[in-house]
Coordinates of N, CA and C in Angstrom, one line a residue:
R1 N -8.3 -5.2 -21.7 CA -8.8 -6.4 -22.6 C -9.4 -7.5 -20.8
Q2 N -11.0 -8.6 -21.5 CA -10.5 -9.3 -20.2 C -10.1 -10.7 -19.9
P3 N -9.8 -11.6 -19.6 CA -9.4 -13.1 -19.8 C -10.1 -13.6 -20.9
L4 N -9.6 -14.3 -22.2 CA -10.0 -15.1 -22.6 C -11.6 -15.8 -22.0
S5 N -12.5 -16.7 -22.6 CA -13.0 -17.5 -21.7 C -13.2 -18.6 -22.9
P6 N -12.8 -19.3 -23.3 CA -13.4 -20.7 -24.2 C -16.1 -20.2 -24.3
C7 N -15.0 -20.5 -25.3 CA -17.2 -20.7 -26.9 C -17.1 -21.5 -27.3
V8 N -19.0 -22.1 -27.8 CA -18.8 -23.2 -29.1 C -19.7 -22.3 -29.6
A9 N -19.8 -23.0 -30.9 CA -20.4 -22.4 -31.6 C -22.7 -21.9 -31.5
G10 N -22.3 -20.6 -31.5 CA -24.1 -20.5 -31.1 C -24.3 -20.5 -29.9
E11 N -23.5 -20.2 -29.4 CA -23.4 -19.7 -28.0 C -24.1 -19.0 -27.4
R12 N -25.3 -18.2 -26.5 CA -25.6 -16.7 -26.4 C -24.9 -16.4 -25.3
L13 N -23.7 -15.5 -25.9 CA -23.3 -14.2 -25.1 C -23.7 -13.7 -24.4
C14 N -24.2 -12.5 -24.8 CA -25.2 -11.4 -24.1 C -25.9 -10.7 -25.1
S15 N -26.3 -9.8 -24.0 CA -28.0 -9.2 -24.5 C -26.6 -8.0 -25.6
T16 N -27.2 -7.7 -26.7 CA -27.1 -6.1 -27.7 C -27.2 -5.1 -27.0
E17 N -27.8 -4.5 -26.1 CA -27.8 -3.8 -24.8 C -26.1 -3.9 -24.3
E18 N -25.7 -4.7 -23.6 CA -24.5 -4.9 -23.3 C -23.3 -4.5 -23.6
A19 N -23.7 -4.5 -25.2 CA -22.1 -5.0 -26.7 C -22.8 -5.1 -27.6
T20 N -22.2 -4.7 -28.5 CA -21.9 -4.7 -30.0 C -20.8 -5.9 -30.4
A21 N -21.9 -7.0 -31.3 CA -21.0 -7.7 -31.9 C -20.4 -7.4 -32.7
G22 N -18.7 -8.2 -32.7 CA -18.4 -8.5 -33.3 C -17.6 -9.5 -34.2
S23 N -16.3 -9.6 -34.6 CA -15.7 -10.6 -35.3 C -16.4 -12.1 -35.5
G24 N -17.0 -13.4 -35.7 CA -17.0 -13.6 -34.9 C -18.4 -14.7 -34.2
T25 N -19.8 -13.0 -35.0 CA -21.2 -13.6 -34.1 C -21.8 -12.7 -34.8
Y26 N -22.6 -13.7 -34.1 CA -24.0 -11.8 -35.0 C -25.1 -12.4 -34.3
T27 N -26.1 -11.9 -34.3 CA -27.0 -10.8 -33.7 C -28.1 -11.9 -34.1
R28 N -29.7 -11.9 -33.2 CA -30.7 -13.0 -33.6 C -31.6 -11.9 -31.9
H29 N -33.1 -11.2 -32.7 CA -34.0 -11.1 -31.1 C -32.7 -10.5 -29.8
G30 N -32.1 -9.9 -30.7 CA -31.7 -8.7 -29.4 C -31.1 -9.2 -28.5
F31 N -29.9 -10.4 -29.3 CA -29.1 -11.2 -28.1 C -28.1 -11.0 -29.3
I32 N -26.5 -11.2 -29.1 CA -25.5 -11.7 -29.7 C -25.0 -13.3 -29.6
F33 N -24.6 -14.1 -30.5 CA -24.7 -15.2 -30.4 C -22.6 -15.6 -30.8
S34 N -21.9 -16.3 -30.4 CA -21.4 -17.0 -30.7 C -21.4 -17.9 -33.0
S35 N -20.5 -17.5 -33.6 CA -21.3 -17.9 -34.8 C -19.8 -19.5 -35.1
L36 N -18.7 -19.0 -33.9 CA -17.2 -20.4 -34.5 C -16.9 -20.8 -32.7
A37 N -16.3 -21.7 -32.3 CA -16.0 -22.1 -31.3 C -14.8 -21.3 -31.3
G38 N -14.3 -20.9 -30.1 CA -13.0 -20.1 -29.8 C -12.9 -19.6 -28.7
C39 N -12.3 -18.3 -28.2 CA -12.7 -17.7 -27.2 C -12.9 -16.1 -27.2
L40 N -13.7 -16.1 -26.5 CA -15.0 -14.3 -25.9 C -13.7 -13.3 -25.9
E41 N -13.8 -12.7 -26.7 CA -13.3 -11.2 -25.9 C -13.8 -10.6 -26.6
R42 N -13.5 -9.0 -25.5 CA -14.4 -8.1 -25.1 C -12.8 -7.1 -24.3
K43 N -13.4 -6.3 -25.9 CA -12.7 -4.5 -25.6 C -13.8 -3.8 -25.5
N44 N -13.5 -2.5 -24.8 CA -13.1 -1.5 -23.9 C -13.2 -0.1 -25.7
E45 N -14.2 0.1 -26.8 CA -13.3 1.5 -26.9 C -14.4 2.7 -25.9
D46 N -13.5 4.1 -26.5 CA -14.2 4.6 -25.4 C -15.4 4.9 -24.6
N47 N -16.1 4.8 -24.2 CA -18.1 5.3 -23.1 C -18.3 4.9 -23.8
E48 N -18.0 4.1 -25.2 CA -19.3 2.6 -25.9 C -19.7 2.0 -25.4
L49 N -20.8 0.7 -26.0 CA -20.3 -0.6 -25.7 C -19.4 -1.2 -25.8
P50 N -19.0 -1.4 -25.0 CA -17.7 -2.8 -25.8 C -17.7 -4.3 -26.4
V51 N -16.9 -4.6 -27.5 CA -17.5 -4.8 -28.8 C -17.2 -6.3 -28.7
V52 N -17.8 -7.3 -28.6 CA -17.7 -8.2 -28.4 C -16.8 -9.6 -29.8
S53 N -16.1 -9.9 -29.9 CA -15.7 -10.7 -30.5 C -15.9 -12.2 -30.1
V54 N -15.1 -13.2 -31.3 CA -14.8 -14.4 -31.4 C -13.7 -14.8 -32.2
V55 N -12.4 -15.4 -31.5 CA -11.5 -15.6 -32.1 C -11.1 -17.1 -31.9
R56 N -11.3 -18.0 -33.1 CA -10.4 -19.4 -32.7 C -9.2 -19.0 -31.7
D57 N -8.4 -20.3 -31.8 CA -7.2 -20.5 -30.6 C -6.2 -20.1 -32.0
S58 N -6.0 -21.1 -32.6 CA -4.4 -20.4 -34.0 C -4.9 -19.6 -35.0
E59 N -6.0 -19.1 -34.4 CA -6.2 -17.8 -35.4 C -5.4 -16.7 -34.6
S60 N -5.7 -16.3 -33.6 CA -5.5 -14.7 -32.6 C -3.6 -15.4 -32.7
Q61 N -3.1 -16.6 -32.8 CA -1.7 -16.5 -32.5 C -0.9 -16.8 -34.1
L62 N -2.5 -17.1 -35.0 CA -1.2 -17.7 -36.6 C -0.6 -16.1 -36.9
L63 N 1.1 -16.9 -36.5 CA 2.1 -15.5 -37.8 C 3.5 -16.5 -38.2
P64 N 4.0 -15.6 -38.9 CA 4.9 -16.2 -40.3 C 5.9 -17.0 -39.1
M65 N 6.1 -17.8 -39.9 CA 7.0 -18.4 -38.3 C 8.5 -18.9 -39.4
V66 N 10.0 -19.1 -39.1 CA 10.5 -19.1 -39.8 C 10.3 -21.1 -40.8
G67 N 10.5 -20.9 -41.6 CA 10.2 -22.7 -42.5 C 8.7 -22.6 -43.0
S68 N 7.6 -21.8 -42.0 CA 6.6 -21.9 -42.9 C 6.9 -20.6 -44.0
V69 N 5.4 -21.5 -44.8 CA 5.1 -21.6 -46.8 C 4.3 -20.6 -46.3
V70 N 4.4 -19.5 -46.5 CA 4.2 -18.7 -47.1 C 3.4 -18.0 -48.2
T71 N 2.0 -17.8 -48.7 CA 2.1 -17.5 -50.3 C 1.9 -15.5 -50.3
C72 N 2.2 -15.0 -50.8 CA 2.5 -13.7 -50.5 C 2.4 -13.0 -52.4
K73 N 2.1 -11.2 -52.1 CA 1.3 -10.7 -53.3 C 2.8 -9.8 -53.4
V74 N 3.2 -9.4 -55.1 CA 4.8 -8.4 -54.6 C 3.5 -7.0 -55.1
C75 N 4.8 -6.0 -54.0 CA 4.1 -5.1 -54.4 C 4.7 -3.4 -54.7
S76 N 6.4 -3.6 -55.1 CA 7.5 -3.7 -55.6 C 8.6 -3.8 -55.8
I77 N 9.1 -3.7 -56.5 CA 11.1 -4.4 -56.9 C 12.0 -3.4 -57.1
N78 N 12.5 -3.6 -56.8 CA 14.1 -3.3 -57.3 C 15.3 -4.1 -57.9
S79 N 15.9 -3.3 -58.1 CA 17.5 -4.3 -58.8 C 17.3 -5.8 -57.6
R80 N 17.9 -4.8 -56.3 CA 18.2 -5.9 -54.8 C 17.4 -6.8 -54.9
F81 N 16.2 -7.0 -54.7 CA 14.7 -7.2 -54.4 C 13.9 -6.9 -54.3
A82 N 12.6 -7.5 -53.7 CA 10.9 -7.6 -54.1 C 10.2 -7.4 -53.6
K83 N 9.5 -6.7 -52.5 CA 8.7 -5.9 -51.4 C 7.3 -7.2 -51.4
V84 N 7.5 -7.8 -50.3 CA 5.4 -8.1 -50.0 C 4.8 -8.0 -49.8
H85 N 3.9 -8.8 -49.6 CA 2.3 -8.6 -48.5 C 2.1 -10.2 -48.3
I86 N 2.7 -10.5 -47.4 CA 2.4 -12.2 -46.6 C 0.8 -11.9 -46.5
L87 N -0.3 -13.3 -47.0 CA -1.8 -13.3 -47.2 C -1.9 -14.3 -46.6
Y88 N -1.5 -15.9 -46.5 CA -1.3 -17.0 -46.5 C 0.2 -17.4 -45.3
V89 N -0.4 -17.7 -44.5 CA 0.2 -19.2 -43.8 C -0.2 -20.7 -44.0
G90 N 0.7 -21.2 -44.7 CA -0.4 -22.5 -45.9 C -1.4 -22.6 -46.1
S91 N -2.4 -22.9 -45.8 CA -3.5 -22.4 -46.7 C -4.1 -21.3 -45.8
T92 N -3.8 -21.2 -44.8 CA -4.7 -20.2 -43.7 C -4.1 -18.5 -43.9
P93 N -5.4 -17.7 -43.9 CA -5.3 -16.5 -44.8 C -5.1 -15.9 -43.4
L94 N -4.1 -14.8 -43.6 CA -4.3 -13.9 -42.5 C -4.7 -13.1 -42.1
K95 N -5.5 -13.0 -41.2 CA -6.3 -11.8 -40.6 C -5.7 -10.3 -40.5
S96 N -4.0 -9.9 -40.9 CA -3.7 -8.5 -41.0 C -2.4 -8.8 -42.0
T97 N -1.8 -7.9 -42.8 CA -0.7 -8.2 -43.5 C 0.2 -8.1 -42.3
F98 N 1.3 -9.7 -43.2 CA 2.2 -9.0 -43.2 C 3.5 -8.6 -44.3
R99 N 4.6 -7.4 -43.6 CA 5.1 -7.3 -44.7 C 6.5 -8.2 -45.0
G100 N 7.3 -8.2 -46.6 CA 7.9 -9.4 -46.4 C 9.5 -9.0 -47.6
T101 N 10.2 -9.1 -47.3 CA 12.0 -8.8 -48.4 C 11.8 -10.3 -49.7
I102 N 11.9 -10.4 -50.7 CA 13.0 -11.0 -50.9 C 14.3 -10.6 -52.1
R103 N 14.5 -10.9 -50.8 CA 16.8 -10.5 -51.6 C 16.6 -11.0 -52.2
R104 N 17.3 -10.9 -52.9 CA 18.3 -10.8 -54.7 C 18.8 -12.9 -54.3
E105 N 19.5 -12.8 -53.4 CA 20.8 -13.8 -53.8 C 19.4 -15.0 -53.0
D106 N 17.9 -15.3 -52.8 CA 17.2 -15.7 -52.4 C 16.5 -16.5 -53.0
I107 N 16.6 -15.6 -54.1 CA 15.3 -16.2 -54.8 C 15.7 -17.7 -55.8
R108 N 16.5 -17.5 -56.2 CA 16.5 -19.1 -56.6 C 17.8 -20.1 -56.4
A109 N 18.2 -21.0 -56.0 CA 19.5 -21.3 -55.3 C 20.4 -21.9 -56.0
T110 N 20.4 -21.5 -57.2 CA 22.2 -21.2 -58.6 C 21.5 -20.4 -59.0
E111 N 23.0 -20.3 -60.0 CA 23.6 -19.4 -60.3 C 22.8 -17.4 -60.0
K112 N 22.2 -17.5 -58.1 CA 22.6 -17.0 -57.5 C 22.7 -15.7 -57.5
D113 N 24.1 -15.4 -58.5 CA 24.9 -14.4 -59.5 C 24.8 -13.9 -60.1
K114 N 23.3 -14.6 -61.1 CA 23.9 -13.7 -62.8 C 22.2 -13.5 -62.2
V115 N 20.3 -14.0 -60.7 CA 19.5 -12.9 -61.0 C 19.0 -11.9 -60.7
E116 N 18.6 -11.7 -62.3 CA 17.6 -10.1 -62.1 C 16.5 -10.2 -61.5
V117 N 15.8 -9.4 -60.5 CA 14.7 -9.3 -60.1 C 13.7 -9.4 -61.0
Y118 N 14.0 -8.0 -61.9 CA 12.3 -8.2 -62.6 C 12.2 -9.4 -64.1
K119 N 13.2 -10.4 -64.0 CA 13.2 -11.1 -64.9 C 12.4 -12.3 -64.0
S120 N 12.0 -12.1 -61.9 CA 12.3 -13.2 -61.3 C 10.3 -13.7 -61.2
F121 N 9.8 -11.4 -60.8 CA 8.9 -11.0 -60.1 C 8.3 -9.9 -60.9
R122 N 6.7 -9.4 -60.7 CA 6.3 -8.2 -61.6 C 4.8 -8.4 -60.0
P123 N 5.2 -6.8 -59.9 CA 4.9 -6.2 -58.8 C 2.8 -7.9 -59.3
S124 N 2.8 -7.2 -58.3 CA 0.9 -8.0 -57.9 C 1.6 -9.3 -58.5
D125 N 2.0 -9.4 -58.7 CA 2.2 -11.8 -58.8 C 1.3 -12.2 -57.4
I126 N 1.4 -13.2 -57.3 CA 1.6 -14.2 -56.2 C 2.3 -15.2 -55.8
V127 N 3.2 -15.4 -54.9 CA 4.6 -15.9 -55.3 C 4.2 -17.0 -54.0
L128 N 4.5 -18.4 -53.8 CA 5.6 -18.5 -53.3 C 5.9 -18.7 -52.1
A129 N 6.7 -18.1 -51.6 CA 7.8 -18.3 -50.7 C 7.7 -19.3 -49.1
K130 N 9.5 -19.1 -48.6 CA 9.6 -20.1 -47.3 C 10.4 -18.5 -46.4
V131 N 9.2 -18.7 -45.3 CA 10.5 -17.9 -44.5 C 11.2 -18.1 -43.9
I132 N 12.9 -17.2 -43.8 CA 13.9 -17.5 -43.9 C 14.9 -17.0 -43.3
S133 N 13.4 -15.5 -42.3 CA 14.5 -15.4 -40.5 C 12.5 -14.5 -40.6
L134 N 13.0 -13.5 -39.0 CA 11.9 -13.0 -38.8 C 12.5 -11.3 -39.4
G135 N 13.4 -11.3 -39.8 CA 13.6 -9.7 -40.4 C 14.5 -9.2 -38.8
D136 N 13.6 -7.7 -39.3 CA 14.7 -6.5 -38.9 C 13.0 -5.9 -38.1
A137 N 14.0 -4.4 -37.0 CA 12.3 -3.9 -37.0 C 12.1 -3.4 -37.8
Q138 N 11.7 -3.1 -39.1 CA 10.3 -2.3 -39.4 C 9.4 -4.3 -40.0
S139 N 9.8 -5.2 -39.2 CA 8.6 -6.6 -38.6 C 8.8 -6.2 -40.2
N140 N 9.9 -7.1 -41.1 CA 10.0 -7.8 -42.2 C 10.0 -8.4 -42.1
Y141 N 9.4 -9.4 -43.4 CA 10.0 -11.4 -43.2 C 10.9 -11.4 -44.0
L142 N 12.3 -12.0 -44.4 CA 13.1 -12.6 -45.0 C 12.7 -13.7 -45.9
L143 N 12.5 -13.5 -47.1 CA 11.3 -15.0 -47.7 C 12.5 -15.5 -48.4
S144 N 12.2 -16.7 -48.5 CA 13.1 -17.5 -50.3 C 12.0 -17.6 -50.6
T145 N 12.5 -17.8 -52.1 CA 12.0 -18.7 -53.0 C 13.7 -19.5 -53.6
A146 N 13.9 -20.3 -53.1 CA 15.2 -20.8 -54.0 C 15.0 -21.9 -54.0
E147 N 13.1 -22.6 -53.9 CA 13.5 -23.7 -53.7 C 12.2 -24.6 -54.9
N148 N 12.4 -25.1 -55.6 CA 12.1 -25.5 -57.3 C 10.2 -25.2 -56.8
E149 N 9.9 -25.3 -55.8 CA 8.0 -25.4 -55.5 C 7.8 -24.2 -54.7
L150 N 8.8 -23.3 -54.7 CA 8.9 -21.5 -54.6 C 9.1 -21.4 -55.8
G151 N 7.7 -19.8 -55.5 CA 7.9 -19.3 -57.3 C 6.7 -18.2 -57.5
V152 N 6.5 -17.8 -58.8 CA 5.5 -17.4 -58.7 C 4.3 -18.3 -59.2
V153 N 3.4 -18.9 -58.5 CA 1.8 -19.1 -58.5 C 0.7 -19.1 -59.7
V154 N 1.0 -16.9 -59.6 CA -0.1 -16.3 -60.3 C 0.2 -15.2 -60.8
A155 N 0.4 -15.4 -62.3 CA 0.7 -13.7 -62.2 C -0.3 -13.4 -63.9
R156 N 0.2 -11.9 -63.9 CA -1.3 -11.4 -65.2 C -0.2 -10.5 -66.1
S157 N -0.3 -10.9 -67.6 CA 0.1 -10.0 -69.1 C 0.1 -8.9 -68.7
E158 N 1.0 -8.0 -69.9 CA 0.3 -6.9 -70.0 C -0.8 -6.4 -70.4
A159 N -1.5 -7.6 -70.6 CA -2.6 -7.7 -71.5 C -3.8 -8.0 -70.5
G160 N -3.0 -8.4 -69.4 CA -4.4 -8.8 -67.8 C -4.5 -9.7 -68.1
V161 N -4.2 -11.0 -68.9 CA -4.5 -12.1 -68.8 C -3.8 -12.8 -67.2
Q162 N -4.7 -14.3 -66.8 CA -3.4 -14.5 -65.5 C -2.3 -15.8 -67.1
M163 N -1.6 -16.0 -66.6 CA -0.7 -16.5 -67.7 C -0.4 -18.1 -67.2
V164 N 0.4 -19.0 -68.3 CA 0.4 -19.9 -68.2 C 1.6 -20.0 -67.8
P165 N 2.6 -20.4 -66.8 CA 4.0 -21.7 -66.8 C 3.9 -22.1 -68.0
I166 N 5.2 -21.7 -68.5 CA 6.1 -22.7 -69.7 C 7.1 -22.8 -70.2
S167 N 8.0 -23.4 -68.4 CA 9.2 -23.5 -67.7 C 9.0 -23.2 -66.8
W168 N 10.5 -23.6 -65.9 CA 10.9 -22.9 -64.7 C 10.6 -21.8 -64.8
C169 N 11.5 -21.1 -65.8 CA 12.4 -19.2 -65.4 C 11.0 -19.1 -66.5
E170 N 10.0 -18.6 -66.9 CA 9.0 -17.5 -68.2 C 7.7 -18.7 -68.1
M171 N 6.5 -17.9 -67.8 CA 5.2 -17.3 -68.2 C 4.4 -17.0 -69.4
Q172 N 3.9 -17.6 -70.1 CA 3.1 -17.0 -71.4 C 1.8 -16.4 -71.8
C173 N 1.1 -15.2 -72.2 CA 0.0 -15.1 -71.9 C -0.5 -15.5 -72.9
P174 N -1.4 -16.1 -72.7 CA -2.7 -17.3 -73.3 C -3.3 -16.4 -74.5
R175 N -3.6 -15.0 -74.5 CA -3.8 -14.4 -75.4 C -3.6 -13.7 -76.5
T176 N -2.3 -12.8 -75.8 CA -1.2 -12.4 -77.3 C -0.2 -13.0 -77.2
H177 N 0.2 -14.2 -76.4 CA 1.2 -15.0 -76.2 C 2.9 -14.6 -76.5
T178 N 2.8 -14.0 -75.8 CA 4.0 -12.6 -75.3 C 4.4 -14.1 -74.7
K179 N 5.5 -13.8 -73.8 CA 6.5 -14.4 -72.7 C 6.8 -13.4 -71.9
E180 N 7.3 -13.6 -70.6 CA 7.8 -12.9 -69.7 C 8.9 -13.5 -69.0
F181 N 9.6 -13.3 -68.5 CA 10.3 -13.9 -67.6 C 9.9 -13.8 -66.1
R182 N 9.7 -15.0 -65.7 CA 9.1 -15.0 -63.6 C 10.4 -16.8 -63.3
K183 N 10.1 -16.6 -62.0 CA 10.8 -17.6 -61.3 C 9.5 -18.1 -60.6
V184 N 9.4 -18.9 -62.2 CA 8.3 -20.0 -61.5 C 8.3 -21.4 -60.3
A185 N 7.5 -21.3 -60.1 CA 6.7 -22.6 -58.6 C 6.3 -23.7 -59.4
R186 N 6.7 -25.3 -59.5 CA 6.6 -26.3 -59.1 C 5.8 -26.4 -58.5
V187 N 4.2 -26.1 -58.9 CA 2.8 -25.9 -57.3 C 2.6 -27.6 -56.5
Q188 N 3.7 -28.0 -55.9 CA 3.1 -28.7 -55.4 C 1.3 -28.8 -55.4
P189 N 0.0 -29.9 -55.3 CA -0.8 -29.9 -54.5 C -1.7 -29.2 -54.0
Q190 N -1.2 -29.6 -52.5 CA -1.5 -29.3 -51.1 C -2.1 -27.5 -51.3
F191 N -0.4 -27.2 -52.6 CA -0.5 -25.5 -52.1 C -1.4 -24.4 -52.9
L192 N -2.5 -25.7 -54.2 CA -3.3 -25.2 -55.4 C -4.2 -24.4 -54.2
Q193 N -5.0 -23.5 -54.4 CA -6.4 -22.3 -53.8 C -7.0 -22.5 -54.7
T194 N -8.2 -22.6 -54.3 CA -9.1 -22.9 -56.2 C -10.0 -21.4 -55.7

């Protein structure tokens, strides 16, 4: 990797004979242009043309930090924890997915001993959570949904329909009217993504 140099949107970076266009760039009339303001990055692959891409400063090092509110998708659950993939930090989508774990004791702020993971989350639920620690060697972030604003924001019923929250611990399918238990988030307007 060569050191990053700043560039502006629309700047002509090089000809398509010198490099291949990567993310944050586009080609026109045999040249590669920057499609956004950021830093020019040139990566050399094996004996092929280098790949030129432009990364935004904030994106290049955006990582979930302790205290960040993240949006994640539940992958699997067991009696002790839910495994999730972190998709957003705040409202910024992540380029790569990070794994996280929500332990049973971090699901709710009260009655922690009565919490049941399968009554809080189901696989494919979209959850707002807060990063409480950067985890261990498996690069798993530890997450918490103990605050009222955190928890499930999008869930599908067994009929495949997006459910409607009816209380802090239940969601209902608008088609079948079946109720399912969830740790429901009281969503703040700034976290609603259309």
